[in-house]
Tab-separated table of N, CA and C in Angstrom:
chain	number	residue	atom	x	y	z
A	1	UNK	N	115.483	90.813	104.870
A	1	UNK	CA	114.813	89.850	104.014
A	1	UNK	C	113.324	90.129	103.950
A	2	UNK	N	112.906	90.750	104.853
A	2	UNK	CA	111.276	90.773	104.973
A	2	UNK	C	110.881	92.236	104.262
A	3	UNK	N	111.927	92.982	104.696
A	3	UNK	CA	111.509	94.083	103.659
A	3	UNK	C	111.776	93.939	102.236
A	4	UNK	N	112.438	93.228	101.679
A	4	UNK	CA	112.811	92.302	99.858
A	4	UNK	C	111.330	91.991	99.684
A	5	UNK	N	111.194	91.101	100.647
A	5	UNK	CA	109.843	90.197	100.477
A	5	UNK	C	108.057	91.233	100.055
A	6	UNK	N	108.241	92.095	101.643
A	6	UNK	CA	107.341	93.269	100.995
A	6	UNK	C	107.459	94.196	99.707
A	7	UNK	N	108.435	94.527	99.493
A	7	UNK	CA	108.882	95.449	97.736
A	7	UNK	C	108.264	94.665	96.939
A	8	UNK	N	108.960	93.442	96.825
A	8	UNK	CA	108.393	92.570	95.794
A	8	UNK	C	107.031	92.404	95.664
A	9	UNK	N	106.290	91.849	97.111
A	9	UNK	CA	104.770	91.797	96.737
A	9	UNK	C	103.981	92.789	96.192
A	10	UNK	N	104.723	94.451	96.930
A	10	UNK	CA	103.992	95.534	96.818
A	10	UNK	C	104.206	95.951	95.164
A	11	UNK	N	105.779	95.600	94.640
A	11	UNK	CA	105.877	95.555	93.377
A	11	UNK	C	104.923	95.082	91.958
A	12	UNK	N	104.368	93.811	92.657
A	12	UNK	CA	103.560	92.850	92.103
A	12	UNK	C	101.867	93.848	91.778
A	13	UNK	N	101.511	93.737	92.619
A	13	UNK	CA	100.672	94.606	92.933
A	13	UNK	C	100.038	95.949	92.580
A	14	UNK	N	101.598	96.720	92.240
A	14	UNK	CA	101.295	98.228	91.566
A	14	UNK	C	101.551	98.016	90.347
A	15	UNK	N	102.449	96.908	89.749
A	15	UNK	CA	102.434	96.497	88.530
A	15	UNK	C	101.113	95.758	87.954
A	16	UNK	N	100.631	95.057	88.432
A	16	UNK	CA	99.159	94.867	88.186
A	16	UNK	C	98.262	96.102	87.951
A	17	UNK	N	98.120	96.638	88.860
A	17	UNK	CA	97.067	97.823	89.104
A	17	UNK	C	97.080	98.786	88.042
A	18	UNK	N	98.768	98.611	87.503
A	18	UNK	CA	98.743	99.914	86.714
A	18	UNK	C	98.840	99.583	85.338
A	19	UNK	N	98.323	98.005	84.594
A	19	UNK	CA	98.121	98.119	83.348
A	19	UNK	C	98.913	96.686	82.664
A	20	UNK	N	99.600	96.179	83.772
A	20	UNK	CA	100.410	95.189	83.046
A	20	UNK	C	99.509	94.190	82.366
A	21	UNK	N	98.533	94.042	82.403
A	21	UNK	CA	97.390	93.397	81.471
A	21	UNK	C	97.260	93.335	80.447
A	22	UNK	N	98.083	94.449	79.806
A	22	UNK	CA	97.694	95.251	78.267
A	22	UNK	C	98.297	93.998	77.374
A	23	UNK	N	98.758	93.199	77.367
A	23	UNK	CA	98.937	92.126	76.606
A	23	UNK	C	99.253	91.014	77.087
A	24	UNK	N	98.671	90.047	76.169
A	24	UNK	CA	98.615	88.728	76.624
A	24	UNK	C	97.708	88.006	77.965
A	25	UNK	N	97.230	89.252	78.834
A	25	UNK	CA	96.381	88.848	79.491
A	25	UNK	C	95.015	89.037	78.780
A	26	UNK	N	93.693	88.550	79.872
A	26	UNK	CA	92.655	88.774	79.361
A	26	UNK	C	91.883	89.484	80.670
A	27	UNK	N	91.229	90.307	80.287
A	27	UNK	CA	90.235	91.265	81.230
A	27	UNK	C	88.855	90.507	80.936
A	28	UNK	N	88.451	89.932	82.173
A	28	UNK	CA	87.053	89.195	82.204
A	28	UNK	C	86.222	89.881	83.369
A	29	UNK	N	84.541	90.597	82.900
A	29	UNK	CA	83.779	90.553	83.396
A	29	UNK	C	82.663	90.282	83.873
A	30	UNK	N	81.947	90.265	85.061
A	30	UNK	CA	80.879	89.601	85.515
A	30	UNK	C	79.815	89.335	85.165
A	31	UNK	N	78.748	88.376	85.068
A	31	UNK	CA	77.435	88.943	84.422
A	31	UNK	C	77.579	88.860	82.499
A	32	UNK	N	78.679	88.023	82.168
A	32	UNK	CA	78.521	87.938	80.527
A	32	UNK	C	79.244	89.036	79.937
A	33	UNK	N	79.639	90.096	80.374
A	33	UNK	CA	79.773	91.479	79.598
A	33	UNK	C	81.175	91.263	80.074
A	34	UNK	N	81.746	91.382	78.710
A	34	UNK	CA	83.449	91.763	78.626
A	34	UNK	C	84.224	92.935	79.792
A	35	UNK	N	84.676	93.086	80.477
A	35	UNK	CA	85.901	94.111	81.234
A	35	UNK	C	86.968	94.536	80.215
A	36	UNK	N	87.213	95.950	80.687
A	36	UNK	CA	88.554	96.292	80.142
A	36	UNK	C	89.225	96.718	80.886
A	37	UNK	N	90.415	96.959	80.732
A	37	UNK	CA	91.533	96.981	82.023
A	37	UNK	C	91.071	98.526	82.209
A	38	UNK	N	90.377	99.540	81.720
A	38	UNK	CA	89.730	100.835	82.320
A	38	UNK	C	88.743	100.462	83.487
A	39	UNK	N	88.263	99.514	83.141
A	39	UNK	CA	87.216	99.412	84.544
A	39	UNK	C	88.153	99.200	85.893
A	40	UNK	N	87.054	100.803	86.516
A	40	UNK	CA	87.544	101.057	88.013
A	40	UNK	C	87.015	99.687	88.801
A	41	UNK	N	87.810	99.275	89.824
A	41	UNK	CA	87.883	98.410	91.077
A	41	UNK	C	86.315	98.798	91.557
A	42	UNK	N	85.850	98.107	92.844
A	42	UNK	CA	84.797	98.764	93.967
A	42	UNK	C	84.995	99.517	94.222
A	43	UNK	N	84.330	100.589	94.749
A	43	UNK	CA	84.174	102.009	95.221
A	43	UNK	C	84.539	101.339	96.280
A	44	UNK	N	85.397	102.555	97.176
A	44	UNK	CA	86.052	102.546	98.520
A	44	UNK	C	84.836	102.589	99.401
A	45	UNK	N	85.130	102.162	100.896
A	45	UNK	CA	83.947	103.112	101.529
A	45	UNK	C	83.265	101.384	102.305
A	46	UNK	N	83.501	100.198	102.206
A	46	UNK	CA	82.795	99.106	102.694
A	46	UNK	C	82.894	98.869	103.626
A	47	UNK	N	81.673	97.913	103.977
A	47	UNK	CA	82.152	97.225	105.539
A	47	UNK	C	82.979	96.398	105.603
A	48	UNK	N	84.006	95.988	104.836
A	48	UNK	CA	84.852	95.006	105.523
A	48	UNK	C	85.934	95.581	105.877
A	49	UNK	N	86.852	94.880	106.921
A	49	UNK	CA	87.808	95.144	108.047
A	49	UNK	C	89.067	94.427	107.358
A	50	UNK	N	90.388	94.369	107.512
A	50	UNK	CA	91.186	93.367	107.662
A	50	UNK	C	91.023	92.071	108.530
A	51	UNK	N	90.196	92.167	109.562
A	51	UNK	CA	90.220	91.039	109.837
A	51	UNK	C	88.911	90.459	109.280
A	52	UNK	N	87.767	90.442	108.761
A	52	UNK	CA	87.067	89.984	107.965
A	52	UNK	C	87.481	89.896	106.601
A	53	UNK	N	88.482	90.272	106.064
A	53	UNK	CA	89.080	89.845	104.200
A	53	UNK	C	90.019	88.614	104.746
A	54	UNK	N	90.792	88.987	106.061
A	54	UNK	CA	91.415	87.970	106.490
A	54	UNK	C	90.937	86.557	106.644
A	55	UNK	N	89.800	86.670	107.057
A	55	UNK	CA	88.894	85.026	107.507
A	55	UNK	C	88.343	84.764	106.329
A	56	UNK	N	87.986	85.681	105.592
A	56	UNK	CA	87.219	85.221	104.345
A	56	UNK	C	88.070	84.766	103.416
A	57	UNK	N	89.324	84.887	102.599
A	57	UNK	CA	90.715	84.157	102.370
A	57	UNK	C	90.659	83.413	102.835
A	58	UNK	N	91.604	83.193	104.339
A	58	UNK	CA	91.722	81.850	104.729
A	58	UNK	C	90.566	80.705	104.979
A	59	UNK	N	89.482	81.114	105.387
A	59	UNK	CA	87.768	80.410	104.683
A	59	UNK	C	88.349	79.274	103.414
A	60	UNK	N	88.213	80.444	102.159
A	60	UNK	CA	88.074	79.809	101.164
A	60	UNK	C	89.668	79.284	100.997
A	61	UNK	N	90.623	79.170	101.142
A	61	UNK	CA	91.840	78.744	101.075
A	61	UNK	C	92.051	77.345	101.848
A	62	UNK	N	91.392	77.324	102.866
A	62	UNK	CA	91.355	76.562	103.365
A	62	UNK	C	90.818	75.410	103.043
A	63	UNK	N	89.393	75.842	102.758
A	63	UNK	CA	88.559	74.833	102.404
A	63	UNK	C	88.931	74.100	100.910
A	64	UNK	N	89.802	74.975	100.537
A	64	UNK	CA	90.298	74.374	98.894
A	64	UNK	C	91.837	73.515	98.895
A	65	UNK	N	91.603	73.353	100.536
A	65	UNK	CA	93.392	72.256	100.991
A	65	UNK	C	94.360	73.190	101.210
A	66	UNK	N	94.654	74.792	101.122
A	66	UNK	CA	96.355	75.189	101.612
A	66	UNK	C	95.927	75.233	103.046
A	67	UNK	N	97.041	74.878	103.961
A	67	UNK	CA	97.467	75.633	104.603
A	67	UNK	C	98.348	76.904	104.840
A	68	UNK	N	97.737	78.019	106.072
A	68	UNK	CA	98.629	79.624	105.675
A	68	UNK	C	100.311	78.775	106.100
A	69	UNK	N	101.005	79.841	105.155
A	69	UNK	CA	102.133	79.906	105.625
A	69	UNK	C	102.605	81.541	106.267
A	70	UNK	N	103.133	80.905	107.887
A	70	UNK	CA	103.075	82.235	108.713
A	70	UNK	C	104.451	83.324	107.701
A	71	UNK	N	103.902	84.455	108.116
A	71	UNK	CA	104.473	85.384	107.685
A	71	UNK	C	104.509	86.701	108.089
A	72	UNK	N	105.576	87.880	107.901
A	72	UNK	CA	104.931	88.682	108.693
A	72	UNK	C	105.216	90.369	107.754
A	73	UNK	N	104.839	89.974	106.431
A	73	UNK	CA	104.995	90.927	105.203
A	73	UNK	C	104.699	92.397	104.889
A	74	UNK	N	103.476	92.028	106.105
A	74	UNK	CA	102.621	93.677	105.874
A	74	UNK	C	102.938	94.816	106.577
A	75	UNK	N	103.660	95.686	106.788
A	75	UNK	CA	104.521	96.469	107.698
A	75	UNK	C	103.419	96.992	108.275
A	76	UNK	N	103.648	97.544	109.698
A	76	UNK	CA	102.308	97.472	111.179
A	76	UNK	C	101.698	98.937	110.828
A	77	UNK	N	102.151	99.378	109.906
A	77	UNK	CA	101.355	100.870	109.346
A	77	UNK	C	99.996	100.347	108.634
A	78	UNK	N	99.966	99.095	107.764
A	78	UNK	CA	99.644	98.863	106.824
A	78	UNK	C	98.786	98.028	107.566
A	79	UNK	N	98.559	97.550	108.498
A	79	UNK	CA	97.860	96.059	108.378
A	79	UNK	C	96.285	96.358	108.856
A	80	UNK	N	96.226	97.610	108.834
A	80	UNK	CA	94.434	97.854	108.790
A	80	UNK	C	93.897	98.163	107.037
A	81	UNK	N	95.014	98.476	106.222
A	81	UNK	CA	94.499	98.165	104.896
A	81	UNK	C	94.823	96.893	103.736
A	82	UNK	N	95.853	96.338	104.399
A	82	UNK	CA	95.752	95.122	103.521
A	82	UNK	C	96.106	93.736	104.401
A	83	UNK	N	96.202	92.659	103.435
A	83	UNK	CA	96.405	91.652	104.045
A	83	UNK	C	97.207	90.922	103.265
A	84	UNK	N	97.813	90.232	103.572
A	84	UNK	CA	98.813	89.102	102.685
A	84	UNK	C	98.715	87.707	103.145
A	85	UNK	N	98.287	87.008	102.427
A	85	UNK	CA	97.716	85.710	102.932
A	85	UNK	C	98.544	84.763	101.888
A	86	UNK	N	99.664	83.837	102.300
A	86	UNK	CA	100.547	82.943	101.646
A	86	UNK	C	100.473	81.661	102.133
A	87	UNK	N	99.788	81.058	100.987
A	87	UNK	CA	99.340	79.306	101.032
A	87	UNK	C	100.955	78.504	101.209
A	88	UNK	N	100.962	77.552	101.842
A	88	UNK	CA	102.329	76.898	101.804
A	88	UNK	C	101.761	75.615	101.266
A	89	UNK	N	102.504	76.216	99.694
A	89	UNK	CA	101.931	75.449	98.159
A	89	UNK	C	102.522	73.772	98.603
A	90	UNK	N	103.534	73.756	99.165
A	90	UNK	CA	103.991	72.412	99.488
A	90	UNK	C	103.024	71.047	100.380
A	91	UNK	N	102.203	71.689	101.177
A	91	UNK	CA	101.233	70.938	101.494
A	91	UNK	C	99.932	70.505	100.528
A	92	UNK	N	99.798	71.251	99.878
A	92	UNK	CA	98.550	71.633	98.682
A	92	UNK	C	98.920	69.917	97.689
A	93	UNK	N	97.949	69.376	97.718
A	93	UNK	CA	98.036	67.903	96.669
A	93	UNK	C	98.333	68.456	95.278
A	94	UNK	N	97.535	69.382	94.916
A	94	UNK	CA	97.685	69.944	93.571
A	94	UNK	C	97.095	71.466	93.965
A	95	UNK	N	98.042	72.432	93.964
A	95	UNK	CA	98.538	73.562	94.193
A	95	UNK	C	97.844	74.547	93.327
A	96	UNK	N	97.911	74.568	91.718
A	96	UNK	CA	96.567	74.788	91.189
A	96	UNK	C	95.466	74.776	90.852
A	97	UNK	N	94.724	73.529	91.235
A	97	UNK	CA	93.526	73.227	91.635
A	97	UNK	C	92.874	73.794	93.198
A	98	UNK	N	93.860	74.110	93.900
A	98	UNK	CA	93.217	74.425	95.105
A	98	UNK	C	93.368	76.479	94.954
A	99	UNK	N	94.209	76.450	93.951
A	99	UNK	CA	94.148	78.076	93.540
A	99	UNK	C	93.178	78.382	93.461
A	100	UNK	N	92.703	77.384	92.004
A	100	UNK	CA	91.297	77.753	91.492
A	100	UNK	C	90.070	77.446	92.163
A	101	UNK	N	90.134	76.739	92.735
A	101	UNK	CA	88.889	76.758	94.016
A	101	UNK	C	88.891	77.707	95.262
A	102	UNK	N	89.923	78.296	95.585
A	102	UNK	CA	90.406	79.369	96.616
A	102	UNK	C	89.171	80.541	95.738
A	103	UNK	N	89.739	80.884	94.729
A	103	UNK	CA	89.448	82.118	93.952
A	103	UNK	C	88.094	81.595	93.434
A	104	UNK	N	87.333	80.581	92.926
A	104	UNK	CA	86.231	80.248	93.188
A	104	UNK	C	85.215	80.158	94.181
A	105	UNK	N	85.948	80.264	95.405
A	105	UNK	CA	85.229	80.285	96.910
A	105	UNK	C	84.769	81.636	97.445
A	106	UNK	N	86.118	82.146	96.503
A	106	UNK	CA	85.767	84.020	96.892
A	106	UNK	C	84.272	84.445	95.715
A	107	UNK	N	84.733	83.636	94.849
A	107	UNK	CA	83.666	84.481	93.653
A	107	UNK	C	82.018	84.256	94.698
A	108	UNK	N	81.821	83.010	95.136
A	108	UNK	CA	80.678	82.538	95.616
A	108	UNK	C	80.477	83.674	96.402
A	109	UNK	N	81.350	83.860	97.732
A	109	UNK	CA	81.297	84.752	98.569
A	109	UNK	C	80.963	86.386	98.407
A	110	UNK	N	80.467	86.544	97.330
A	110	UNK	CA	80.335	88.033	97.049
A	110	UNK	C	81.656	88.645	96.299
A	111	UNK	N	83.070	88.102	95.965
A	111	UNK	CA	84.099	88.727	95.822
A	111	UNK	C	83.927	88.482	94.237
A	112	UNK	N	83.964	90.237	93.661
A	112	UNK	CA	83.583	90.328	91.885
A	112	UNK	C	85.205	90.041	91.030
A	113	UNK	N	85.208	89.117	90.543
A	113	UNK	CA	86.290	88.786	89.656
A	113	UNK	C	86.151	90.227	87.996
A	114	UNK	N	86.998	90.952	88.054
A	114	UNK	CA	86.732	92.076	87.105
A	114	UNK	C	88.130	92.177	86.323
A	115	UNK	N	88.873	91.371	86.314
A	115	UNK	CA	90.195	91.229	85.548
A	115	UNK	C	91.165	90.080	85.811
A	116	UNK	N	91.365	89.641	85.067
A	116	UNK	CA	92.572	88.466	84.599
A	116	UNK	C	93.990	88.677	83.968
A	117	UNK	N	95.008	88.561	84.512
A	117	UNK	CA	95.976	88.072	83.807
A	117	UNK	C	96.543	87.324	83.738
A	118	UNK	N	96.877	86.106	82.288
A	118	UNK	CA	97.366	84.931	82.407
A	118	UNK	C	98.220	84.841	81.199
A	119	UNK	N	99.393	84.130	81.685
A	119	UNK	CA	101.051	84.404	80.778
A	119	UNK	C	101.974	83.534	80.955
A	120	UNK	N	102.065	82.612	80.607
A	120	UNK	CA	103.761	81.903	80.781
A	120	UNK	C	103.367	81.538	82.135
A	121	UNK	N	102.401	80.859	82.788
A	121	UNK	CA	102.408	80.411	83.699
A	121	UNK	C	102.240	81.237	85.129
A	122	UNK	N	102.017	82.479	84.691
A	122	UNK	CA	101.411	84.095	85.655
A	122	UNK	C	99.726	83.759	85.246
A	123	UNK	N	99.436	83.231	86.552
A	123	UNK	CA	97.806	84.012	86.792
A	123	UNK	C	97.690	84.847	87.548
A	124	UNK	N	97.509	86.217	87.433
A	124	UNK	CA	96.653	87.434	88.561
A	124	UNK	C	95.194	87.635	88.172
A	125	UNK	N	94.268	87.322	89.535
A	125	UNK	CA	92.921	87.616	89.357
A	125	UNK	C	93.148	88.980	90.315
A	126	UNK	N	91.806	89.631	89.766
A	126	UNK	CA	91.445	90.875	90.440
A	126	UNK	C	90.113	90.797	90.858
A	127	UNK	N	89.999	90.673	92.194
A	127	UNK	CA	88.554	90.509	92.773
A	127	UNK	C	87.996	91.381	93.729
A	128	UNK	N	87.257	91.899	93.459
A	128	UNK	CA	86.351	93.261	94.616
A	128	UNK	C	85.140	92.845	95.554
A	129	UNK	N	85.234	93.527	96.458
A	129	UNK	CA	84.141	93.226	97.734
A	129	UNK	C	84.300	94.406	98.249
A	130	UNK	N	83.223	95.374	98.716
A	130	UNK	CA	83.105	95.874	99.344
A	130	UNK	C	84.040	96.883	100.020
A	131	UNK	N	84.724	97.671	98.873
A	131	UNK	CA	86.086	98.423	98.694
A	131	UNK	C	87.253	98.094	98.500
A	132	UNK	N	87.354	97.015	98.862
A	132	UNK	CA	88.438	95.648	99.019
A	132	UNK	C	88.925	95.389	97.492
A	133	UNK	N	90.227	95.268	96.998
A	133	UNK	CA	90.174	94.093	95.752
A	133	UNK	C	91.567	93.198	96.457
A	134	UNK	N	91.434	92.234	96.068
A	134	UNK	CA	92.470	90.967	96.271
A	134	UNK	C	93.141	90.592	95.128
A	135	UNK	N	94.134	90.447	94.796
A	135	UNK	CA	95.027	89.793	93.737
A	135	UNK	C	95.665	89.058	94.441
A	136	UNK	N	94.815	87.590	93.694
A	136	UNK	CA	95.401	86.222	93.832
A	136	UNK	C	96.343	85.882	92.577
A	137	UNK	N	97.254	85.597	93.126
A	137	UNK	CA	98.355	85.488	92.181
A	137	UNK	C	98.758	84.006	91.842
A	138	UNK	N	99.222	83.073	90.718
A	138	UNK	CA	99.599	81.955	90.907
A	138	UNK	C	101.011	81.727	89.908
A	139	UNK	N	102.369	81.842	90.430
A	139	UNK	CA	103.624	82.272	89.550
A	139	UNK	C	103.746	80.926	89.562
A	140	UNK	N	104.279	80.567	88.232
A	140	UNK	CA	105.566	79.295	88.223
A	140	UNK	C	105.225	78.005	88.373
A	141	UNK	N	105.497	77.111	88.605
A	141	UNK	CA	105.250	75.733	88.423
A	141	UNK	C	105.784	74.167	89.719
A	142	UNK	N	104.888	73.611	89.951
A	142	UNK	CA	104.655	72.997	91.261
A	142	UNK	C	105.807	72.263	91.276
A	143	UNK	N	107.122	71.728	90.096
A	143	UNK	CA	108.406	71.108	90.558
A	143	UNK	C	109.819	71.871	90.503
A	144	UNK	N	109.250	73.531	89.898
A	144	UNK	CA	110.042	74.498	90.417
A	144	UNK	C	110.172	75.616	91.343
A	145	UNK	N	109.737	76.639	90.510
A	145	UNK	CA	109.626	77.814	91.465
A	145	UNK	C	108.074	78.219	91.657
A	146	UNK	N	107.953	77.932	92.608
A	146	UNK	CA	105.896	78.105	92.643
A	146	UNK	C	105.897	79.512	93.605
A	147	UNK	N	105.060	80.606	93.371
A	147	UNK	CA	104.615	81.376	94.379
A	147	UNK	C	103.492	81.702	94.236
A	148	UNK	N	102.581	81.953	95.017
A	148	UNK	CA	100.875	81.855	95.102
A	148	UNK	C	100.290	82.721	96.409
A	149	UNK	N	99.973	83.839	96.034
A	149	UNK	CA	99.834	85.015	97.014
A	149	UNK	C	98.322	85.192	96.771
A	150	UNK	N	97.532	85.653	98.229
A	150	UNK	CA	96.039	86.198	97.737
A	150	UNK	C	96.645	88.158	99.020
A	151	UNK	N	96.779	88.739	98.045
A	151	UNK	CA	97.310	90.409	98.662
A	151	UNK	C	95.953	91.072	98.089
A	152	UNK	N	95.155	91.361	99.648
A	152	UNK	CA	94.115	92.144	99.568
A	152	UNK	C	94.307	94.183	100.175
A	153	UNK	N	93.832	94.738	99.168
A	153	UNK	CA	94.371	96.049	99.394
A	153	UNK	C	93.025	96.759	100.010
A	154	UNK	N	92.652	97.412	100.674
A	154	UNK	CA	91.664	98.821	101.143
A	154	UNK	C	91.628	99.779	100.211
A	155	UNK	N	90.688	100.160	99.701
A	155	UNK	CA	90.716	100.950	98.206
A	155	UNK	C	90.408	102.570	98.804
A	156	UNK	N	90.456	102.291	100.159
A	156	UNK	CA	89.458	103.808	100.226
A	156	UNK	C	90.577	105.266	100.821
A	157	UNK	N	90.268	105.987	100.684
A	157	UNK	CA	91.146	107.776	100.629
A	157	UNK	C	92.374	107.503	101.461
A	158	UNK	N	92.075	106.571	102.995
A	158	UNK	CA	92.555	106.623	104.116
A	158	UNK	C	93.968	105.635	103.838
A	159	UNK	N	93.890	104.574	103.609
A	159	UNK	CA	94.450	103.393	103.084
A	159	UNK	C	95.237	103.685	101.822
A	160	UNK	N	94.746	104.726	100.987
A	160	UNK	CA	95.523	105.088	99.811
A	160	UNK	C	96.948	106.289	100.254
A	161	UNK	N	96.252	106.900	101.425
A	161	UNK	CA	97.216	107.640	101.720
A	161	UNK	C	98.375	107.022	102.686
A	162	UNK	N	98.007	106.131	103.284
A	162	UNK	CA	98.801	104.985	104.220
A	162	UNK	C	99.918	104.437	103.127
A	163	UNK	N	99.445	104.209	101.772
A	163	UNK	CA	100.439	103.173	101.033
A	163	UNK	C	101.429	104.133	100.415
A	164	UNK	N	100.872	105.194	99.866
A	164	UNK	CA	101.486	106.571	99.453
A	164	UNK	C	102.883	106.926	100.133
A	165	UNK	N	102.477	106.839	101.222
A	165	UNK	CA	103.559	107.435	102.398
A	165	UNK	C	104.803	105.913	102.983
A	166	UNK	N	103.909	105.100	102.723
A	166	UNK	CA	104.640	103.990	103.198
A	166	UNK	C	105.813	103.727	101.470
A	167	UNK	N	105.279	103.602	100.364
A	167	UNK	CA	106.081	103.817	99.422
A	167	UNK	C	107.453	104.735	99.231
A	168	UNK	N	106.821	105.927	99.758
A	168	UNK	CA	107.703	107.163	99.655
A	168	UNK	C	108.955	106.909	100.572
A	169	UNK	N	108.461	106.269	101.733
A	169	UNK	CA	109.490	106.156	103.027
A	169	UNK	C	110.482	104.847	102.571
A	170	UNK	N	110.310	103.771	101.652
A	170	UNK	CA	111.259	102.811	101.108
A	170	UNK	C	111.716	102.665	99.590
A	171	UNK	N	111.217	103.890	99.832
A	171	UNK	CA	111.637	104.060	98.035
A	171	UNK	C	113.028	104.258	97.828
A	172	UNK	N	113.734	104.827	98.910
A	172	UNK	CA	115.379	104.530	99.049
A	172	UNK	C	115.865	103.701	99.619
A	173	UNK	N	115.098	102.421	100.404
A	173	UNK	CA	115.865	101.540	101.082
A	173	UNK	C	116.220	100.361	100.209
């Protein structure tokens, strides 16, 4: 079940990255000036850690009412380049309001919002820090199927080759 759970997120994720934007979403950038889904992420190469994207998420997640829901998604190859941080939407008073203040808490924090996609009730933001981007995700609807992920990736050579190999190795399971 936990490896379903990782495919899917990691699914989410490379489907984002690689263009699913091209319609119906909107690409928004910082500073007034339009984004297009060509604009590259942060340059790899920052000071932040997994466990600093980690506190800085749950920071602003917190402070916007979720509590984490424990989990244990990120396979132990992986967990120096990303993080998976899952709000347990059921405590949340209003589940998208505390989205949008989550992902508002990051913008404050230095984290660059450089793409949007929003669809039938799919929000993915794309936000960068310091090699880092996060896709906060907000699926579905608070009296059905709700899922609401903030999956922060490591953008840099080391971390790219970690996911590479980790792909390759479940690409038949």
């Amino acid at each position: 079940m936990r490896k379903a759970r990782w495919a899917a997120a990691a699914a989410g994720v490379v489907l984002v990255v690689t263009g699913c934007s091209s319609e119906g979403g909107s690409d928004e950038g910082k500073g007034g000036a339009s984004g297009s889904s060509s604009q590259a992420p942060a340059e790899a190469g920052g000071s932040l850690d997994a466990a600093t994207v980690t506190k800085e998420i749950a920071d602003a997640a917190t402070a916007a009412g979720f509590t984490e829901k424990p989990s244990d998604d990120v396979p132990p190859a992986l967990k120096s380049c990303m993080v998976s941080w899952q709000p347990d939407d059921k405590k949340a008073a209003d589940p998208k309001t505390s989205y949008d203040a989550t992902v508002a808490a990051l913008g404050k924090g230095g984290w660059e919002e450089w793409q949007t996609f929003d669809e039938k009730g799919s929000v993915i933001k794309s936000l960068d820090k310091s090699g880092w981007t996060v896709k906060a995700s907000y699926q579905g609807q608070k009296d059905t199927f709700l899922l609401i992920t903030f999956i922060a990736t490591d953008n840099g050579p080391a971390c790219e080759k970690l996911f590479r190999e980790d792909l390759e190795k479940n690409k038949d399971s």
